[in-house]
Coordinates of N, CA and C in Angstrom, one line a residue:
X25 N -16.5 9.2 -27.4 CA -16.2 8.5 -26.1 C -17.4 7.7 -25.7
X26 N -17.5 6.5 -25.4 CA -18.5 5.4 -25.1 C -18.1 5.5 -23.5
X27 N -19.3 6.0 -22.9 CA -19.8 5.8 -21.7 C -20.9 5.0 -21.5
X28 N -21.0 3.8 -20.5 CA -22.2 3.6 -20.4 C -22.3 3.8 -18.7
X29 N -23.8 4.0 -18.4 CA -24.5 4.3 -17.6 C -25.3 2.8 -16.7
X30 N -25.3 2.3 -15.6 CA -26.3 1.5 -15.4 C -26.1 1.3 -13.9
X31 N -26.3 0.2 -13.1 CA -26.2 0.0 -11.7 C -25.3 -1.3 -10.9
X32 N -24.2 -0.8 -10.3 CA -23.4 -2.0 -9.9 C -24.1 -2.0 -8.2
X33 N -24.9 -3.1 -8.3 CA -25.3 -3.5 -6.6 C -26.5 -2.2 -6.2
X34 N -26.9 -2.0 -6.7 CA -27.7 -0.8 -6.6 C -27.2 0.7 -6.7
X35 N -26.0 0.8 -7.2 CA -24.9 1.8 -7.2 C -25.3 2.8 -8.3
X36 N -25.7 3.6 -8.8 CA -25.6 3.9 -10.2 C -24.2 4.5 -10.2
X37 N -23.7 3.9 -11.9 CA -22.2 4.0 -12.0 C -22.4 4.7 -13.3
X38 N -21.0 5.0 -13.8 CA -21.0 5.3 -15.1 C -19.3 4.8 -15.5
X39 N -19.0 4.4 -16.6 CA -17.9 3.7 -16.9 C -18.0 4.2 -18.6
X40 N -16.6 4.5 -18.7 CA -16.2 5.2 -20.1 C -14.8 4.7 -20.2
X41 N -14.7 5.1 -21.5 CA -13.0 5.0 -22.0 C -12.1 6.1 -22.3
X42 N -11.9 6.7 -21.3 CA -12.0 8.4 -21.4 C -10.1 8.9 -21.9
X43 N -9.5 7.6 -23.0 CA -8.8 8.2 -23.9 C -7.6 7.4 -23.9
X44 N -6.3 7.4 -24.4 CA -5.2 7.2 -23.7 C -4.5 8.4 -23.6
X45 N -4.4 9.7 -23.6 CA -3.7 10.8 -23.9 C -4.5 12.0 -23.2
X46 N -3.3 12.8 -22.7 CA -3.5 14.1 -21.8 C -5.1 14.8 -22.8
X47 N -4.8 15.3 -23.3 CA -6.1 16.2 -24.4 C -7.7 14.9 -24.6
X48 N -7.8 13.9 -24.6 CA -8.5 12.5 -24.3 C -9.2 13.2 -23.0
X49 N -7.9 12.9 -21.9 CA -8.7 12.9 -20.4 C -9.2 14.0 -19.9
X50 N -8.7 15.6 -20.7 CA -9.2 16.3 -20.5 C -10.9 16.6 -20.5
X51 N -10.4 16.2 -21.7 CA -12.8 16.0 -22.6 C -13.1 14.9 -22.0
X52 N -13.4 14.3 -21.5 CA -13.9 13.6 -20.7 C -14.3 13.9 -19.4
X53 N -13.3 14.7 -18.5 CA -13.0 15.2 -17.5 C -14.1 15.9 -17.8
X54 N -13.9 17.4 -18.3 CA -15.0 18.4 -18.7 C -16.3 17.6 -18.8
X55 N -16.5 16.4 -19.6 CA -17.8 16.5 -19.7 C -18.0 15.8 -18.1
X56 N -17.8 15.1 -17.6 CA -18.1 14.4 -16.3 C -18.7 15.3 -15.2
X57 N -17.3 16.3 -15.5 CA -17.7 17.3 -14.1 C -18.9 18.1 -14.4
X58 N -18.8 18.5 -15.6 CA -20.2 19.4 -16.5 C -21.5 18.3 -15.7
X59 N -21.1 17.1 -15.7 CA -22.4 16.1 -15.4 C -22.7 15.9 -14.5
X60 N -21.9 16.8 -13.1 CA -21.8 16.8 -11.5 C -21.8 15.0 -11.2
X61 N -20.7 14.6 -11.7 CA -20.6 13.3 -11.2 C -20.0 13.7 -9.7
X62 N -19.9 12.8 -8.8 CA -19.7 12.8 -7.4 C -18.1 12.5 -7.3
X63 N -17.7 11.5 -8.1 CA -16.3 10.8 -7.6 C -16.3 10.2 -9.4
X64 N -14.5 10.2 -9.4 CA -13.9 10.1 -10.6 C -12.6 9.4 -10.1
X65 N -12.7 7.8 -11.0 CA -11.5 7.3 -10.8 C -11.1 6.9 -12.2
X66 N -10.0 7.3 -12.4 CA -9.3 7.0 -13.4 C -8.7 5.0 -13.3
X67 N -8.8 4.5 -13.8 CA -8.0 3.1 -14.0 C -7.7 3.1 -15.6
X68 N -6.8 3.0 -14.7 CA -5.3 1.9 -16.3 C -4.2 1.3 -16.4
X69 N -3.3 1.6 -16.7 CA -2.0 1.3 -17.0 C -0.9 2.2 -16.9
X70 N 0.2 1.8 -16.3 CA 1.4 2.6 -16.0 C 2.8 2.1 -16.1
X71 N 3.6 2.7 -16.5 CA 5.1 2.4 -16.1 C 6.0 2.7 -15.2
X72 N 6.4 1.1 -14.4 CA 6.9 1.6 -13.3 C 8.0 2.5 -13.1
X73 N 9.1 3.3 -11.9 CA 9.9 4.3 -12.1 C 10.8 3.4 -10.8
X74 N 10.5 2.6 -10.5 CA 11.4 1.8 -9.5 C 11.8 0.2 -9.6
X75 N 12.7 0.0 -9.7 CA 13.0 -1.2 -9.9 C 12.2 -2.4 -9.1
X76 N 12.0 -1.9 -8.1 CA 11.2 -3.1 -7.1 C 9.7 -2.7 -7.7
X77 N 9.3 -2.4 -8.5 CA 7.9 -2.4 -8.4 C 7.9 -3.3 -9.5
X78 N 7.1 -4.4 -9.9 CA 7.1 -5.4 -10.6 C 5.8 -5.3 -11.4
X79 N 6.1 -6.1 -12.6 CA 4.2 -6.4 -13.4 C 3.6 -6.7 -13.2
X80 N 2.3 -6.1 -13.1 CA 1.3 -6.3 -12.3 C 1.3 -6.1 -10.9
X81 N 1.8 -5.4 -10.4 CA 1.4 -4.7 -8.9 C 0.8 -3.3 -9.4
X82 N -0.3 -2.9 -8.9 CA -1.3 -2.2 -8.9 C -0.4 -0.8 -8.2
X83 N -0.7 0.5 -8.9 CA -0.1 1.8 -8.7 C -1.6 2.6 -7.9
X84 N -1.4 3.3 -6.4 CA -2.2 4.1 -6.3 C -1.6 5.8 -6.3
X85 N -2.2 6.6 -7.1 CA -1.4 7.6 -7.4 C -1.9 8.4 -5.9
X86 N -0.9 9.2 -5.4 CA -1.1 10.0 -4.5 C -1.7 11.6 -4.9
X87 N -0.6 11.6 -5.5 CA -0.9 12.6 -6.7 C -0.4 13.0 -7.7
X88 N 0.2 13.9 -8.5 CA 0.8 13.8 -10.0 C 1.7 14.5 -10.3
X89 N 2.8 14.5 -10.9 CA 3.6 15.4 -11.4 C 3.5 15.5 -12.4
X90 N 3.0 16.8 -12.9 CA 2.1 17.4 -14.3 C 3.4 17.5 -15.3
X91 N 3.5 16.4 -15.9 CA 4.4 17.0 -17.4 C 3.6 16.9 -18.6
X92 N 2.3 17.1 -18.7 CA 1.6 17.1 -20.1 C 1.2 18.6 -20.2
X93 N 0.6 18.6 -21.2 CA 0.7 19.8 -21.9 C -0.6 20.3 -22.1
X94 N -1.6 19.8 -21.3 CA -2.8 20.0 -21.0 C -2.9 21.6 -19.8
X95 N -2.5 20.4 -18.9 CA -2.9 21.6 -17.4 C -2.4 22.8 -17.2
X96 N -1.4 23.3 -17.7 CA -1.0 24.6 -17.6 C -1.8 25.7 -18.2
X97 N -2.5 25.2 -19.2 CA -3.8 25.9 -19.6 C -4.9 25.9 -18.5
X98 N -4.7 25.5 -17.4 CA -6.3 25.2 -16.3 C -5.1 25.9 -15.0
X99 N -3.9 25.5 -14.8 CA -3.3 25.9 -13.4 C -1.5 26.4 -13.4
X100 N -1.3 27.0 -12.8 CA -0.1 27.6 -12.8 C 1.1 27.0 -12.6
X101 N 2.6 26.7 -12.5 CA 3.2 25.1 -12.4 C 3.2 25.0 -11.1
X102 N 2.8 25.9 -9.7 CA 3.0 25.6 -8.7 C 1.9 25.1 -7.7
X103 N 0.9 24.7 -8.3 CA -0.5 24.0 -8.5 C 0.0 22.6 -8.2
X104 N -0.9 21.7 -6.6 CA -0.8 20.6 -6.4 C -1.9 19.7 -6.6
X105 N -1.6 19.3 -7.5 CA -3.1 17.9 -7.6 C -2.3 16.7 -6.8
X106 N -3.5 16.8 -6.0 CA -4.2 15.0 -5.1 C -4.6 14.5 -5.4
X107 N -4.8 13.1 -4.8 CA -5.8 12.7 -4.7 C -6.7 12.8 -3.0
X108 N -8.1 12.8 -3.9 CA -9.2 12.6 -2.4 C -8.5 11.1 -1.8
X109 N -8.4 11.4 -0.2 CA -8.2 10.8 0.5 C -9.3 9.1 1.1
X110 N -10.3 10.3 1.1 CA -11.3 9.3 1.2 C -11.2 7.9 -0.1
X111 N -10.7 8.5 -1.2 CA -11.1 7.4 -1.9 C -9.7 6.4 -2.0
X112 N -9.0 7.1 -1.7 CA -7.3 6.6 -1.9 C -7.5 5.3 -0.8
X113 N -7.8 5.5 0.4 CA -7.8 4.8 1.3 C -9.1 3.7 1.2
X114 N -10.2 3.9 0.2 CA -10.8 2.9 0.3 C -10.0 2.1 -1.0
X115 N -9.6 1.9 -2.1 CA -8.9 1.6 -2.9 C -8.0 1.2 -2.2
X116 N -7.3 1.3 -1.6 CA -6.3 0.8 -1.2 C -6.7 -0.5 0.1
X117 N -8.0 -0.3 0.8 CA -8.6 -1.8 1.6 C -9.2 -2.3 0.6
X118 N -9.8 -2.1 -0.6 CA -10.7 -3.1 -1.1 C -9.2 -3.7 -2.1
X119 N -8.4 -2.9 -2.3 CA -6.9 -4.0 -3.6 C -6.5 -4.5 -2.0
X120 N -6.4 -4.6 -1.1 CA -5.9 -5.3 -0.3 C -6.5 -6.8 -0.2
X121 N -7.8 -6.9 -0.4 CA -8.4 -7.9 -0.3 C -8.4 -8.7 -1.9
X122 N -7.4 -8.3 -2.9 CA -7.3 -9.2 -4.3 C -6.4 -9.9 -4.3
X123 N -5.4 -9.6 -3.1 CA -4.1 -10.6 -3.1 C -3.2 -9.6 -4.5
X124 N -3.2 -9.0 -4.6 CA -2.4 -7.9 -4.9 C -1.1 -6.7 -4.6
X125 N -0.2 -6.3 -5.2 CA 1.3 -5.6 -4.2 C 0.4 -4.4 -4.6
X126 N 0.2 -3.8 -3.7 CA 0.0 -2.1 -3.6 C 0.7 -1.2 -3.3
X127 N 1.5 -0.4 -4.3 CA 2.0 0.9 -4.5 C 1.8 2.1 -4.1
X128 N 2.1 2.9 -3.4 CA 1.5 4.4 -3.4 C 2.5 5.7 -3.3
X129 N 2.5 6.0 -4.2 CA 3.4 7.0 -4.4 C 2.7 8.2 -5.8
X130 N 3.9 9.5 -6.3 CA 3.3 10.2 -7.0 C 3.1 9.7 -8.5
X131 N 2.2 10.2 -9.2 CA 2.6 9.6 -10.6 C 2.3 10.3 -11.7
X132 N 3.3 10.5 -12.6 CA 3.9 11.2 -13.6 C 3.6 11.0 -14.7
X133 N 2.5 12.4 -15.1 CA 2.0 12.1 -16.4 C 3.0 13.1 -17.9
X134 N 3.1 11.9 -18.9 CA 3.9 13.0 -19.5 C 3.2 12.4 -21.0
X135 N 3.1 13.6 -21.6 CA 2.5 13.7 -23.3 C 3.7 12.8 -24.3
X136 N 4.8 12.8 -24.1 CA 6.1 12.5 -24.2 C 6.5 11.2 -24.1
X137 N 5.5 10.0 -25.0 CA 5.8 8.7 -25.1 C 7.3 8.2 -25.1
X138 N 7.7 8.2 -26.1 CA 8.9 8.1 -26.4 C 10.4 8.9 -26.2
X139 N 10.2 10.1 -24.9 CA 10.8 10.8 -24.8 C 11.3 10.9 -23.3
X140 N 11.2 9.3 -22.8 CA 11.3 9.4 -21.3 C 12.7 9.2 -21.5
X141 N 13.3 9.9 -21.4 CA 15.1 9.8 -21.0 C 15.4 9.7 -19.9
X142 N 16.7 8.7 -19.7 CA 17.4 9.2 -18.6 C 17.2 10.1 -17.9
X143 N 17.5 11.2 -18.1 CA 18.0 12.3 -17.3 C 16.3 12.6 -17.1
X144 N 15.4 12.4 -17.6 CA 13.8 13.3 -17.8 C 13.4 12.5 -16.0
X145 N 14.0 10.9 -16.5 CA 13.0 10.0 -15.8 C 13.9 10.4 -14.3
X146 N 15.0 10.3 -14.6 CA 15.6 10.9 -13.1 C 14.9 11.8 -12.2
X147 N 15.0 13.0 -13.0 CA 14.8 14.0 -12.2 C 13.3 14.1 -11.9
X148 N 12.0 13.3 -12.1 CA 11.0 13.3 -12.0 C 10.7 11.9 -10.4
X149 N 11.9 11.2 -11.2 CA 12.3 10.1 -9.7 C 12.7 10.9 -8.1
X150 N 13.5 12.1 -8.6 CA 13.9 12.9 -7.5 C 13.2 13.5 -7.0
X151 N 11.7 13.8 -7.8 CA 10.4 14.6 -7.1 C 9.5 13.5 -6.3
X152 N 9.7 12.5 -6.8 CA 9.2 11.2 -5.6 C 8.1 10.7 -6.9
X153 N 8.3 10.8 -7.9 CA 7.3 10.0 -9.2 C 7.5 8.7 -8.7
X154 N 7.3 7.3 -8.2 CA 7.2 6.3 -8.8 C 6.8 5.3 -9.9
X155 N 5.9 6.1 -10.8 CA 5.3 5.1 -11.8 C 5.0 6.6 -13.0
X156 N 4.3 6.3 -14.2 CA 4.5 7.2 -15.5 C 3.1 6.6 -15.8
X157 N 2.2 7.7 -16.3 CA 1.2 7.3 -17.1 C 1.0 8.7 -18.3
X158 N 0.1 8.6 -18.8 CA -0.4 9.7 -19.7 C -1.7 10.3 -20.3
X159 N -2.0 10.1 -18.3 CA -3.6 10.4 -18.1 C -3.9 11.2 -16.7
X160 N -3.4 10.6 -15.8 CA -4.0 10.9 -14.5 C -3.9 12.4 -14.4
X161 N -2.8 13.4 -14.6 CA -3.0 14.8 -14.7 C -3.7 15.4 -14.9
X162 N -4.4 15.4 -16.2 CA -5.3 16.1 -16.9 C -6.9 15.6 -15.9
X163 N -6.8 14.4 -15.8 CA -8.3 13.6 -15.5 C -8.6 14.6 -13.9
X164 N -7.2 14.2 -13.3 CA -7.3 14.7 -11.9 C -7.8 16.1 -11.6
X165 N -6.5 17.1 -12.6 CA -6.3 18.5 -12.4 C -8.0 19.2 -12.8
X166 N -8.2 18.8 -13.1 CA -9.8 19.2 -13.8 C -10.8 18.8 -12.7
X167 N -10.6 17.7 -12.5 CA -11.5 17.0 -11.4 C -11.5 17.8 -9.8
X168 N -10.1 18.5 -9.8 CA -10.2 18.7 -8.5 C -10.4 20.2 -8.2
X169 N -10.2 21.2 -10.0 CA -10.5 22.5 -9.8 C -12.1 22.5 -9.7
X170 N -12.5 21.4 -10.0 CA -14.3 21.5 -10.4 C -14.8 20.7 -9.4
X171 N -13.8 20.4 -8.2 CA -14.4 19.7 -6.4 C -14.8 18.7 -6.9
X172 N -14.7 18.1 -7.6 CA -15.2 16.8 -7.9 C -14.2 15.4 -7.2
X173 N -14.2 14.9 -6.4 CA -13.4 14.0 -5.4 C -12.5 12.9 -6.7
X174 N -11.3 12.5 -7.1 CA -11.0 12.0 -7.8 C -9.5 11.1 -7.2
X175 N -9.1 9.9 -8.1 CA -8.5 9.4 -7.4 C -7.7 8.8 -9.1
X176 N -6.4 7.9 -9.2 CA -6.0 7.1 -9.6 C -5.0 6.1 -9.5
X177 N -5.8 4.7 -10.0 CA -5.3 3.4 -9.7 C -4.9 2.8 -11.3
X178 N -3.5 2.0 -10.9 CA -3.3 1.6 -12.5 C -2.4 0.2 -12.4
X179 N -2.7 -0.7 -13.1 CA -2.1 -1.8 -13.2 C -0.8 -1.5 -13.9
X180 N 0.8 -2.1 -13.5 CA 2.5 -1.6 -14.1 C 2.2 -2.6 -15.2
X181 N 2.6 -2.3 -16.2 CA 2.5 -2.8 -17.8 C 3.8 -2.9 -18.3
X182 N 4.8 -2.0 -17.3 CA 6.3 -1.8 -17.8 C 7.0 -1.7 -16.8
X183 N 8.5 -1.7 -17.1 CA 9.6 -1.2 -15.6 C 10.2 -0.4 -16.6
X184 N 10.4 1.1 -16.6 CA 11.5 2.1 -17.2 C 12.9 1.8 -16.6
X185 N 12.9 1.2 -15.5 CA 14.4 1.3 -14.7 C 14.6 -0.1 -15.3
X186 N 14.2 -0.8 -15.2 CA 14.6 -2.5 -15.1 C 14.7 -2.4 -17.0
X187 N 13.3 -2.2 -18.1 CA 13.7 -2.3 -19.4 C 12.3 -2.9 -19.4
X188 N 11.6 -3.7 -18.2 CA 11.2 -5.1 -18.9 C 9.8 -4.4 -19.0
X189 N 9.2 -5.2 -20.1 CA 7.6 -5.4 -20.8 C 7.0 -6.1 -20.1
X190 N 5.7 -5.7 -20.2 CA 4.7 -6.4 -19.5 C 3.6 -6.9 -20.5
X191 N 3.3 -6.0 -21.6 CA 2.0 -6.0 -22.5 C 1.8 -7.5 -23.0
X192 N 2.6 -8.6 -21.9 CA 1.9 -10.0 -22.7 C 2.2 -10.8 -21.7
X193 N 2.8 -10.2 -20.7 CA 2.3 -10.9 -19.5 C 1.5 -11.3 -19.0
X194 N 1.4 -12.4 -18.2 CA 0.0 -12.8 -17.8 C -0.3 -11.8 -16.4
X195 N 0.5 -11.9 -15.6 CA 0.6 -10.7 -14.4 C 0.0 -9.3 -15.1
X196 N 0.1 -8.6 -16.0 CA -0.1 -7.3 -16.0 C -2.0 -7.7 -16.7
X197 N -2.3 -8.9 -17.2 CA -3.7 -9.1 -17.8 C -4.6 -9.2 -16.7
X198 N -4.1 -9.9 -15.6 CA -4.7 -10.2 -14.0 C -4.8 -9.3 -13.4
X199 N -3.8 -8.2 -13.6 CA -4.2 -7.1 -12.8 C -5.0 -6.1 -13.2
X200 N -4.8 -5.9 -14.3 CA -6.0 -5.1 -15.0 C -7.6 -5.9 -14.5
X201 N -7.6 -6.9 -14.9 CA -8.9 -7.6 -14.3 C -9.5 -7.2 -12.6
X202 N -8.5 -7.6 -12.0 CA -8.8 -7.3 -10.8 C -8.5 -5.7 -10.4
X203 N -8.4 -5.0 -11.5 CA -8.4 -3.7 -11.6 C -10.1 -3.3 -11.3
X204 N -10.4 -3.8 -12.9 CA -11.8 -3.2 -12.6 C -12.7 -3.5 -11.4
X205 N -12.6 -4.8 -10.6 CA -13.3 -5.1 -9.9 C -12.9 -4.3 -8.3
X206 N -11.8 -3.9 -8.2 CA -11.3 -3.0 -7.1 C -12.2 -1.9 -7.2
X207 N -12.3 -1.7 -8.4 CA -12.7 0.2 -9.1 C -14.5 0.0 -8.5
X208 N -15.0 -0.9 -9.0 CA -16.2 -1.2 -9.0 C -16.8 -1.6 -7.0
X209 N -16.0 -2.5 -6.2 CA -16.2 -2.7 -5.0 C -15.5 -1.1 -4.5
X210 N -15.0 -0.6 -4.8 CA -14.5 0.8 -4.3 C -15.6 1.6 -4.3
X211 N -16.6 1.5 -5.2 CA -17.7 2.6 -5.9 C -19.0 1.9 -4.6
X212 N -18.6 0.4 -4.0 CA -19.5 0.2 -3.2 C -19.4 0.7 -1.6
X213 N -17.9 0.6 -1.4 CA -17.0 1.0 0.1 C -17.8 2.3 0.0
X214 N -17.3 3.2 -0.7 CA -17.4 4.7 -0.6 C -19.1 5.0 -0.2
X215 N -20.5 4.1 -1.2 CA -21.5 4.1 -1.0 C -21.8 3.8 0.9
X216 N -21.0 3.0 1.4 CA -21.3 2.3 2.4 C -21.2 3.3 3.6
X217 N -20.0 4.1 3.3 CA -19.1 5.0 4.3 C -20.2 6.1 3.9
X218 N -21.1 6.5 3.0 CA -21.8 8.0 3.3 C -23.3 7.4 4.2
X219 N -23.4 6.2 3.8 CA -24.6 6.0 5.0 C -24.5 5.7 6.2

């Protein structure tokens, strides 16, 4: 895993690629929290679970509906992962200011690429999922048994309800961009708010 270490605005940050997959975000997670990092944001990519959410509008996860096959080794299924508030809400004023649609609802991590069915994606819609990834679970659930403050934001790359692709869109390339820079002015908000 390539982390690098250095200073945004006098910030000291750390930025890694911590996988695409539940067992990925887990080891990463572990080592992070092992590294008493302060705050942990996940950014990536997601598939939307509602028709009105379009390519490239930015997903803020509230919190997660665990279908990977990670966490039940760490928590029992009636185990709630959040997200820290504090950081939800700064994430959510600093994408306000990119000219960006902001999302906020639960989001549904499942090991199970190719196995989002009908009936799967339904009833995960019925728990209030809005969007699908195959990270935030693991990254979170780890993050928040070890108090470590954690949050996740992700650019829609897909619509499961609608069909439609995003991975060549110009909208879903923009939003990732102004992904990282949310992530990064977020890492300044947060600095601002403890002084």
């Amino acid at each position: 895993y390539a982390v690098y270490t250095g200073y945004y605005e006098g910030i000291k940050v750390a930025v890694g690629n911590g996988g695409r997959f539940s067992p990925d975000s887990a080891i990463i997670a572990e080592i992070l929290c092992a590294g008493k990092v302060e705050t942990i944001i996940r950014a990536g990519s997601c598939g939307a679970l509602d028709e009105n959410i379009k390519i490239g509008d930015i997903v803020l996860a509230t919190g997660v509906i665990r279908g990977d096959g990670v966490t039940p080794y760490y928590v029992d299924k009636d185990y709630k992962t959040v997200s820290d508030k504090t950081i939800l809400d700064a994430l959510e004023k600093v994408a306000a200011n990119e000219g960006v649609t902001v999302r906020k609802g639960l989001m549904w991590t499942t090991d199970a690429l190719l196995r989002e069915t009908r009936d799967v994606v339904e009833k995960v819609r019925k728990e209030g999922a809005i969007a699908v990834d195959m990270v935030s679970s693991a990254m979170m659930t780890i993050a928040q048994l070890n108090h470590i403050k954690s949050c996740s934001i992700s650019a829609v790359s897909d619509n499961l309800i609608t069909g439609q692709l995003g991975f060549m869109n110009p909208d879903y390339y923009d939003a990732e961009a102004k992904l990282i820079k949310i992530c990064l002015d977020t890492v300044k908000e947060l600095d601002a708010q403890k002084k």
